[in-house]
Amino acid sequence: MGRAYQNRKESMAKTAAAKTKVYSKYGREIYMSAKSGGTDPDGNLSLRGLIDRAKKDQVPSHVIEKAIEKARGGAGEDYSPARYEGYGPGNCMVIVDCLTDNPNRTFGDVRLAFTKTKCKIGTPGTVAHMFDHSAIFAFKSDDEEAVLEALMEADVDVTDIENEDGLITVFTPNTEYAKARQALVDAIEGIDFEVDEIQFLPKTTTPVEGDDIPMFEKFLDMLNELDDVQNVFHNAELPDQ
């Protein structure tokens, strides 16, 4: 089936400023996960996944520890999730996930990114129905049957499984993330996830061409520069993809 998911490694931070932004976003997400689900990664699988992902993205351990310590102390900011939807350049569909301590400010900042690039921000549900909210796990293995069997035994609802050149990719509903991750960790000794996250996967793609391409890049840059923005998902198909 070949579901197209966004590979974070392709857009790894290259400048010091961008790296600081990545650290900040991970710190905020880890803090929220630890605060809501407990500070012990062994008992909070979402936190465990986040920590592993942060380490892969070269987030320093002191950043991770500081976020967990802050959650343990019960002090600190009170962030809440916010999600915005709309249409980007070339009429592509966009979902913007945020963690914010000031929803009014965040909405204003996100709306500005839409209006400055002649895009249209919509109401909740505007485009979300055109995406699947999925957990994605990718790892090296050549035994697709054993992987599927382990997931079935754990009563995981598997949406799709792919095996390409020894890389297995498993897709499940986002609500199955913790159960699926634990089943894979239990079944495959020393499993090393290349992808381990929850994303919105587009059901269809929208070609973005011509003058819309630089506008789309500007739009993404404006959103990614915002501290409150955690992830941007879209269904844009660019010519070189």
CSV table of C-alpha atoms in Angstrom, one decimal:
chain,number,residue,atom,x,y,z
A,1,MET,CA,0.0,0.0,0.0
A,2,GLY,CA,2.9,2.3,0.7
A,3,ARG,CA,1.4,4.9,3.0
A,4,ALA,CA,3.3,8.2,2.8
A,5,TYR,CA,4.3,9.3,6.3
A,6,GLN,CA,6.6,12.3,7.1
A,7,ASN,CA,10.1,11.2,7.9
A,8,ARG,CA,11.4,13.6,10.5
A,9,LYS,CA,15.0,12.6,9.8
A,10,GLU,CA,14.8,14.3,6.4
A,11,SER,CA,14.3,17.6,8.1
A,12,MET,CA,16.7,17.3,11.0
A,13,ALA,CA,17.7,20.6,12.5
A,14,LYS,CA,21.0,21.9,11.0
A,15,THR,CA,21.6,25.2,12.6
A,16,ALA,CA,22.1,26.0,16.3
A,17,ALA,CA,18.9,28.0,16.4
A,18,ALA,CA,16.9,25.2,14.8
A,19,LYS,CA,18.4,22.7,17.2
A,20,THR,CA,17.4,24.8,20.2
A,21,LYS,CA,13.8,24.9,18.7
A,22,VAL,CA,13.8,21.1,18.5
A,23,TYR,CA,15.0,20.7,22.1
A,24,SER,CA,12.3,23.1,23.3
A,25,LYS,CA,9.6,21.2,21.5
A,26,TYR,CA,10.7,17.9,22.8
A,27,GLY,CA,11.1,19.4,26.3
A,28,ARG,CA,7.5,20.7,26.2
A,29,GLU,CA,6.1,17.4,24.9
A,30,ILE,CA,8.1,15.3,27.4
A,31,TYR,CA,6.9,17.5,30.3
A,32,MET,CA,3.3,17.2,29.3
A,33,SER,CA,3.5,13.4,28.8
A,34,ALA,CA,5.2,13.0,32.2
A,35,LYS,CA,2.8,15.3,33.9
A,36,SER,CA,-0.3,13.5,32.5
A,37,GLY,CA,0.9,9.9,32.5
A,38,GLY,CA,3.5,9.6,35.2
A,39,THR,CA,7.3,10.3,35.3
A,40,ASP,CA,8.4,6.7,35.1
A,41,PRO,CA,9.1,5.7,31.5
A,42,ASP,CA,8.5,2.0,32.3
A,43,GLY,CA,5.0,2.8,33.4
A,44,ASN,CA,4.3,5.5,30.8
A,45,LEU,CA,4.9,4.1,27.3
A,46,SER,CA,4.1,7.3,25.5
A,47,LEU,CA,6.9,9.0,27.6
A,48,ARG,CA,9.3,6.1,26.8
A,49,GLY,CA,8.6,6.5,23.1
A,50,LEU,CA,9.2,10.2,23.3
A,51,ILE,CA,12.5,9.8,25.2
A,52,ASP,CA,13.8,7.3,22.7
A,53,ARG,CA,12.8,9.6,19.8
A,54,ALA,CA,14.4,12.6,21.5
A,55,LYS,CA,17.7,10.7,22.0
A,56,LYS,CA,17.6,9.7,18.3
A,57,ASP,CA,17.2,13.3,17.4
A,58,GLN,CA,20.3,14.1,19.5
A,59,VAL,CA,18.4,16.0,22.2
A,60,PRO,CA,20.8,16.3,25.2
A,61,SER,CA,20.0,14.1,28.2
A,62,HIS,CA,19.9,17.2,30.5
A,63,VAL,CA,17.0,18.6,28.4
A,64,ILE,CA,15.1,15.4,28.8
A,65,GLU,CA,15.8,15.1,32.6
A,66,LYS,CA,14.9,18.7,33.2
A,67,ALA,CA,11.5,18.3,31.6
A,68,ILE,CA,10.8,15.1,33.6
A,69,GLU,CA,12.0,16.7,36.8
A,70,LYS,CA,9.8,19.7,36.2
A,71,ALA,CA,6.8,17.4,35.8
A,72,ARG,CA,7.8,15.5,39.0
A,73,GLY,CA,7.9,18.7,41.0
A,74,GLY,CA,4.4,19.6,39.8
A,75,ALA,CA,5.5,23.2,39.1
A,76,GLY,CA,5.9,24.8,35.7
A,77,GLU,CA,3.7,25.9,32.9
A,78,ASP,CA,0.3,24.4,32.2
A,79,TYR,CA,0.2,23.6,28.5
A,80,SER,CA,-2.8,22.4,26.7
A,81,PRO,CA,-3.1,20.9,23.2
A,82,ALA,CA,-4.5,22.9,20.4
A,83,ARG,CA,-5.2,21.8,16.9
A,84,TYR,CA,-5.9,24.0,13.9
A,85,GLU,CA,-7.0,22.9,10.4
A,86,GLY,CA,-7.2,24.6,7.0
A,87,TYR,CA,-6.1,24.9,3.4
A,88,GLY,CA,-2.5,25.8,2.5
A,89,PRO,CA,-1.0,26.9,-0.8
A,90,GLY,CA,-2.3,25.0,-3.8
A,91,ASN,CA,-5.4,24.2,-1.7
A,92,CYS,CA,-3.5,21.4,0.1
A,93,MET,CA,-5.0,20.3,3.4
A,94,VAL,CA,-3.1,21.1,6.6
A,95,ILE,CA,-3.3,20.1,10.3
A,96,VAL,CA,-1.3,22.1,12.9
A,97,ASP,CA,-0.8,20.5,16.3
A,98,CYS,CA,0.3,22.8,19.1
A,99,LEU,CA,1.0,22.8,22.9
A,100,THR,CA,0.2,26.2,24.3
A,101,ASP,CA,0.0,28.1,27.6
A,102,ASN,CA,-1.9,30.9,25.9
A,103,PRO,CA,-4.5,29.7,23.3
A,104,ASN,CA,-5.4,33.2,22.1
A,105,ARG,CA,-1.8,34.0,21.3
A,106,THR,CA,-1.2,30.7,19.6
A,107,PHE,CA,-4.4,31.0,17.4
A,108,GLY,CA,-3.3,34.5,16.4
A,109,ASP,CA,0.2,33.3,15.5
A,110,VAL,CA,-1.0,30.3,13.5
A,111,ARG,CA,-3.7,32.4,11.7
A,112,LEU,CA,-1.1,34.9,10.7
A,113,ALA,CA,1.0,32.1,9.0
A,114,PHE,CA,-2.2,31.2,7.0
A,115,THR,CA,-3.2,34.8,6.1
A,116,LYS,CA,0.4,35.9,5.2
A,117,THR,CA,0.6,33.1,2.6
A,118,LYS,CA,-3.0,33.6,1.2
A,119,CYS,CA,-4.2,30.5,2.9
A,120,LYS,CA,-7.5,29.8,4.8
A,121,ILE,CA,-7.7,28.6,8.4
A,122,GLY,CA,-10.9,26.6,9.0
A,123,THR,CA,-12.9,25.3,12.0
A,124,PRO,CA,-12.2,22.0,13.8
A,125,GLY,CA,-13.0,19.1,11.5
A,126,THR,CA,-12.5,21.1,8.3
A,127,VAL,CA,-9.9,18.6,6.9
A,128,ALA,CA,-9.3,16.1,9.7
A,129,HIS,CA,-11.7,13.6,8.2
A,130,MET,CA,-9.4,13.4,5.2
A,131,PHE,CA,-6.5,12.0,7.4
A,132,ASP,CA,-6.1,8.8,9.4
A,133,HIS,CA,-4.8,9.5,12.9
A,134,SER,CA,-2.2,6.7,13.1
A,135,ALA,CA,0.6,5.2,15.2
A,136,ILE,CA,3.6,4.3,13.0
A,137,PHE,CA,6.4,2.0,13.9
A,138,ALA,CA,9.3,1.2,11.5
A,139,PHE,CA,12.1,-1.2,12.3
A,140,LYS,CA,14.5,-3.6,10.7
A,141,SER,CA,13.2,-7.2,10.5
A,142,ASP,CA,12.6,-9.7,7.8
A,143,ASP,CA,9.9,-11.8,9.6
A,144,GLU,CA,6.6,-10.0,8.8
A,145,GLU,CA,4.5,-13.0,9.9
A,146,ALA,CA,6.1,-13.1,13.4
A,147,VAL,CA,5.5,-9.4,13.8
A,148,LEU,CA,1.9,-9.6,12.7
A,149,GLU,CA,1.4,-12.7,15.0
A,150,ALA,CA,2.8,-10.9,18.0
A,151,LEU,CA,0.5,-7.9,17.4
A,152,MET,CA,-2.5,-10.1,16.9
A,153,GLU,CA,-1.7,-12.0,20.2
A,154,ALA,CA,-1.7,-8.7,22.0
A,155,ASP,CA,-5.1,-7.9,20.5
A,156,VAL,CA,-3.7,-4.9,18.6
A,157,ASP,CA,-5.8,-3.5,15.8
A,158,VAL,CA,-3.3,-3.4,12.9
A,159,THR,CA,-4.4,-1.1,10.0
A,160,ASP,CA,-1.6,-2.0,7.7
A,161,ILE,CA,1.9,-3.7,7.7
A,162,GLU,CA,4.5,-3.2,5.0
A,163,ASN,CA,7.8,-5.0,4.4
A,164,GLU,CA,10.3,-3.2,2.1
A,165,ASP,CA,13.9,-4.3,1.8
A,166,GLY,CA,14.0,-5.6,5.4
A,167,LEU,CA,12.2,-2.6,6.9
A,168,ILE,CA,8.9,-3.4,8.4
A,169,THR,CA,6.4,-0.6,8.9
A,170,VAL,CA,3.3,-1.1,11.1
A,171,PHE,CA,0.3,1.2,11.1
A,172,THR,CA,-2.3,1.1,13.8
A,173,PRO,CA,-5.0,3.6,15.0
A,174,ASN,CA,-3.4,6.3,17.3
A,175,THR,CA,-5.3,4.9,20.3
A,176,GLU,CA,-3.4,1.6,20.0
A,177,TYR,CA,0.0,3.2,20.2
A,178,ALA,CA,1.0,2.1,23.7
A,179,LYS,CA,-0.3,-1.5,23.3
A,180,ALA,CA,1.3,-1.9,19.9
A,181,ARG,CA,4.7,-0.5,21.1
A,182,GLN,CA,4.7,-2.8,24.1
A,183,ALA,CA,3.8,-5.9,22.0
A,184,LEU,CA,6.7,-5.1,19.5
A,185,VAL,CA,9.2,-4.5,22.4
A,186,ASP,CA,8.2,-7.8,24.0
A,187,ALA,CA,8.3,-9.8,20.8
A,188,ILE,CA,11.5,-8.5,19.2
A,189,GLU,CA,14.6,-8.5,21.4
A,190,GLY,CA,16.6,-5.2,21.1
A,191,ILE,CA,14.2,-3.7,18.7
A,192,ASP,CA,15.4,-0.4,17.3
A,193,PHE,CA,12.6,1.8,16.0
A,194,GLU,CA,13.5,4.0,13.0
A,195,VAL,CA,10.0,5.5,13.3
A,196,ASP,CA,8.0,5.5,16.5
A,197,GLU,CA,5.3,8.2,16.6
A,198,ILE,CA,1.7,9.3,16.0
A,199,GLN,CA,0.9,11.2,12.8
A,200,PHE,CA,-2.0,12.3,10.7
A,201,LEU,CA,-1.7,10.4,7.4
A,202,PRO,CA,-3.5,11.9,4.4
A,203,LYS,CA,-6.0,9.7,2.6
A,204,THR,CA,-5.3,11.6,-0.7
A,205,THR,CA,-2.6,14.0,-1.9
A,206,THR,CA,-2.9,17.4,-3.5
A,207,PRO,CA,-0.3,18.4,-6.1
A,208,VAL,CA,1.4,21.7,-5.2
A,209,GLU,CA,3.0,23.3,-8.3
A,210,GLY,CA,4.5,26.5,-9.8
A,211,ASP,CA,4.3,29.6,-7.7
A,212,ASP,CA,2.6,27.7,-4.9
A,213,ILE,CA,5.8,25.8,-4.1
A,214,PRO,CA,7.8,28.7,-2.7
A,215,MET,CA,4.6,29.9,-0.9
A,216,PHE,CA,4.2,26.4,0.6
A,217,GLU,CA,7.8,26.4,1.8
A,218,LYS,CA,7.3,29.9,3.4
A,219,PHE,CA,4.0,28.7,5.0
A,220,LEU,CA,5.8,25.7,6.6
A,221,ASP,CA,8.7,27.8,7.7
A,222,MET,CA,6.4,30.3,9.4
A,223,LEU,CA,4.6,27.6,11.3
A,224,ASN,CA,7.7,25.7,12.3
A,225,GLU,CA,9.3,28.9,13.7
A,226,LEU,CA,6.4,29.2,16.2
A,227,ASP,CA,7.4,27.9,19.6
A,228,ASP,CA,3.9,26.5,20.3
A,229,VAL,CA,3.8,24.4,17.1
A,230,GLN,CA,4.7,20.8,17.7
A,231,ASN,CA,3.9,19.2,14.3
A,232,VAL,CA,2.5,20.2,10.9
A,233,PHE,CA,0.8,17.6,8.8
A,234,HIS,CA,-0.3,18.1,5.2
A,235,ASN,CA,-1.3,16.2,2.1
A,236,ALA,CA,0.8,18.3,-0.3
A,237,GLU,CA,2.6,16.5,-3.1
A,238,LEU,CA,5.6,18.4,-4.4
A,239,PRO,CA,7.1,17.7,-7.8
A,240,ASP,CA,10.4,16.2,-6.5
A,241,GLN,CA,8.6,13.7,-4.3
